[in-house]
Amino acid sequence: MIWLTILLMTAIVFVSRYLFLEPAVPLRLNASARRLLRYSGPAVLTAIWGPIVFAPEKELWVSAENPYLIAALVTFLLIWKTGNVLVTILLSMGVFLLYNLVLVDYLFH
């Protein structure tokens, strides 16, 4: 049953991608649908990172002790100021690691 589910989901994903990406298929979305789909990427990404940043312990945690929140704020500031994705990723991961491993224990305990 699990393999059948995996195969069916694979088929559904493939067909849905194929219909919109294959140039020979005459299926086109109208302007309203395309404009609506522009928001799907940011919405999905927000649904992924929102709970991780604001509720890593399964409840709302907005404080200076939350390393995910601090790293998210640093990430936002870095990408806003530099515009460089690679530098932002490396520096924000370093801040998260430093804050999580060293500063949280030193500052708050």
mmCIF file of C-alpha atoms in Angstrom:
data_model
loop_
_atom_site.group_PDB
_atom_site.id
_atom_site.type_symbol
_atom_site.label_atom_id
_atom_site.label_comp_id
_atom_site.label_asym_id
_atom_site.label_seq_id
_atom_site.Cartn_x
_atom_site.Cartn_y
_atom_site.Cartn_z
ATOM 1 C CA MET A 1 0.000 0.000 0.000
ATOM 2 C CA ILE A 2 2.846 2.409 0.793
ATOM 3 C CA TRP A 3 4.554 1.694 -2.518
ATOM 4 C CA LEU A 4 1.300 2.263 -4.380
ATOM 5 C CA THR A 5 0.872 5.608 -2.628
ATOM 6 C CA ILE A 6 4.442 6.619 -3.465
ATOM 7 C CA LEU A 7 4.009 5.651 -7.119
ATOM 8 C CA LEU A 8 0.679 7.459 -7.417
ATOM 9 C CA MET A 9 2.065 10.621 -5.832
ATOM 10 C CA THR A 10 5.063 10.441 -8.163
ATOM 11 C CA ALA A 11 2.731 10.157 -11.145
ATOM 12 C CA ILE A 12 0.608 13.082 -9.952
ATOM 13 C CA VAL A 13 3.635 15.337 -9.441
ATOM 14 C CA PHE A 14 5.146 14.352 -12.796
ATOM 15 C CA VAL A 15 1.932 14.902 -14.748
ATOM 16 C CA SER A 16 1.216 18.235 -13.090
ATOM 17 C CA ARG A 17 4.735 19.471 -13.893
ATOM 18 C CA TYR A 18 4.700 18.027 -17.413
ATOM 19 C CA LEU A 19 1.444 19.711 -18.370
ATOM 20 C CA PHE A 20 2.755 23.177 -17.568
ATOM 21 C CA LEU A 21 6.393 22.800 -18.638
ATOM 22 C CA GLU A 22 6.172 20.855 -21.882
ATOM 23 C CA PRO A 23 5.983 23.337 -24.778
ATOM 24 C CA ALA A 24 4.141 20.869 -27.048
ATOM 25 C CA VAL A 25 1.133 20.697 -24.685
ATOM 26 C CA PRO A 26 -1.289 23.503 -25.586
ATOM 27 C CA LEU A 27 -2.288 24.180 -21.976
ATOM 28 C CA ARG A 28 -1.757 27.808 -20.936
ATOM 29 C CA LEU A 29 -2.813 29.652 -17.793
ATOM 30 C CA ASN A 30 -4.540 32.990 -18.023
ATOM 31 C CA ALA A 31 -2.997 36.148 -16.554
ATOM 32 C CA SER A 32 -5.014 35.954 -13.323
ATOM 33 C CA ALA A 33 -3.887 32.394 -12.583
ATOM 34 C CA ARG A 34 -0.254 33.253 -13.322
ATOM 35 C CA ARG A 35 -0.444 36.322 -11.084
ATOM 36 C CA LEU A 36 -2.007 34.232 -8.301
ATOM 37 C CA LEU A 37 0.681 31.539 -8.612
ATOM 38 C CA ARG A 38 3.439 34.135 -8.155
ATOM 39 C CA TYR A 39 2.562 34.136 -4.447
ATOM 40 C CA SER A 40 2.743 30.369 -3.977
ATOM 41 C CA GLY A 41 6.543 30.232 -3.551
ATOM 42 C CA PRO A 42 6.743 32.855 -0.778
ATOM 43 C CA ALA A 43 3.661 31.390 0.897
ATOM 44 C CA VAL A 44 5.130 27.880 0.999
ATOM 45 C CA LEU A 45 8.509 29.137 2.225
ATOM 46 C CA THR A 46 6.822 31.177 4.965
ATOM 47 C CA ALA A 47 4.817 28.131 6.017
ATOM 48 C CA ILE A 48 8.097 26.223 6.339
ATOM 49 C CA TRP A 49 10.269 28.767 8.175
ATOM 50 C CA GLY A 50 7.581 30.432 10.307
ATOM 51 C CA PRO A 51 7.051 27.572 12.766
ATOM 52 C CA ILE A 52 10.786 26.841 12.888
ATOM 53 C CA VAL A 53 11.674 30.426 13.816
ATOM 54 C CA PHE A 54 8.792 31.337 16.111
ATOM 55 C CA ALA A 55 7.887 27.974 17.662
ATOM 56 C CA PRO A 56 10.895 25.619 17.676
ATOM 57 C CA GLU A 57 9.715 24.059 20.948
ATOM 58 C CA LYS A 58 6.118 23.651 19.668
ATOM 59 C CA GLU A 59 4.933 26.844 21.397
ATOM 60 C CA LEU A 60 5.433 30.518 20.650
ATOM 61 C CA TRP A 61 8.921 31.573 21.771
ATOM 62 C CA VAL A 62 9.706 35.217 21.059
ATOM 63 C CA SER A 63 12.694 36.099 23.220
ATOM 64 C CA ALA A 64 16.397 36.806 23.013
ATOM 65 C CA GLU A 65 17.067 33.196 24.070
ATOM 66 C CA ASN A 66 15.586 31.827 20.829
ATOM 67 C CA PRO A 67 18.588 31.211 18.534
ATOM 68 C CA TYR A 68 16.314 30.610 15.535
ATOM 69 C CA LEU A 69 14.740 34.049 15.909
ATOM 70 C CA ILE A 70 18.112 35.779 16.342
ATOM 71 C CA ALA A 71 19.531 33.974 13.294
ATOM 72 C CA ALA A 72 16.438 34.881 11.244
ATOM 73 C CA LEU A 73 16.825 38.555 12.172
ATOM 74 C CA VAL A 74 20.531 38.473 11.274
ATOM 75 C CA THR A 75 19.674 36.754 7.990
ATOM 76 C CA PHE A 76 17.080 39.397 7.159
ATOM 77 C CA LEU A 77 19.501 42.239 7.911
ATOM 78 C CA LEU A 78 22.342 40.647 5.942
ATOM 79 C CA ILE A 79 20.308 39.957 2.804
ATOM 80 C CA TRP A 80 18.786 43.424 2.994
ATOM 81 C CA LYS A 81 22.167 45.152 3.274
ATOM 82 C CA THR A 82 24.402 42.944 1.112
ATOM 83 C CA GLY A 83 22.081 41.273 -1.394
ATOM 84 C CA ASN A 84 24.606 38.410 -1.541
ATOM 85 C CA VAL A 85 22.931 35.068 -0.870
ATOM 86 C CA LEU A 86 26.108 33.053 -0.271
ATOM 87 C CA VAL A 87 27.548 35.548 2.231
ATOM 88 C CA THR A 88 24.185 35.763 3.962
ATOM 89 C CA ILE A 89 23.877 31.986 4.307
ATOM 90 C CA LEU A 90 27.415 31.508 5.601
ATOM 91 C CA LEU A 91 27.319 34.403 8.071
ATOM 92 C CA SER A 92 23.835 33.646 9.387
ATOM 93 C CA MET A 93 24.726 29.981 9.897
ATOM 94 C CA GLY A 94 27.854 31.077 11.748
ATOM 95 C CA VAL A 95 25.820 33.449 13.933
ATOM 96 C CA PHE A 96 23.318 30.697 14.668
ATOM 97 C CA LEU A 97 26.067 28.256 15.615
ATOM 98 C CA LEU A 98 27.925 30.771 17.766
ATOM 99 C CA TYR A 99 24.767 32.011 19.447
ATOM 100 C CA ASN A 100 23.348 28.550 20.030
ATOM 101 C CA LEU A 101 26.511 26.865 21.281
ATOM 102 C CA VAL A 102 28.279 29.660 23.149
ATOM 103 C CA LEU A 103 26.275 32.777 23.876
ATOM 104 C CA VAL A 104 22.980 31.260 25.056
ATOM 105 C CA ASP A 105 24.708 29.346 27.841
ATOM 106 C CA TYR A 106 26.937 32.302 28.709
ATOM 107 C CA LEU A 107 24.267 35.035 28.614
ATOM 108 C CA PHE A 108 21.160 33.322 29.931
ATOM 109 C CA HIS A 109 22.304 30.539 32.274
#
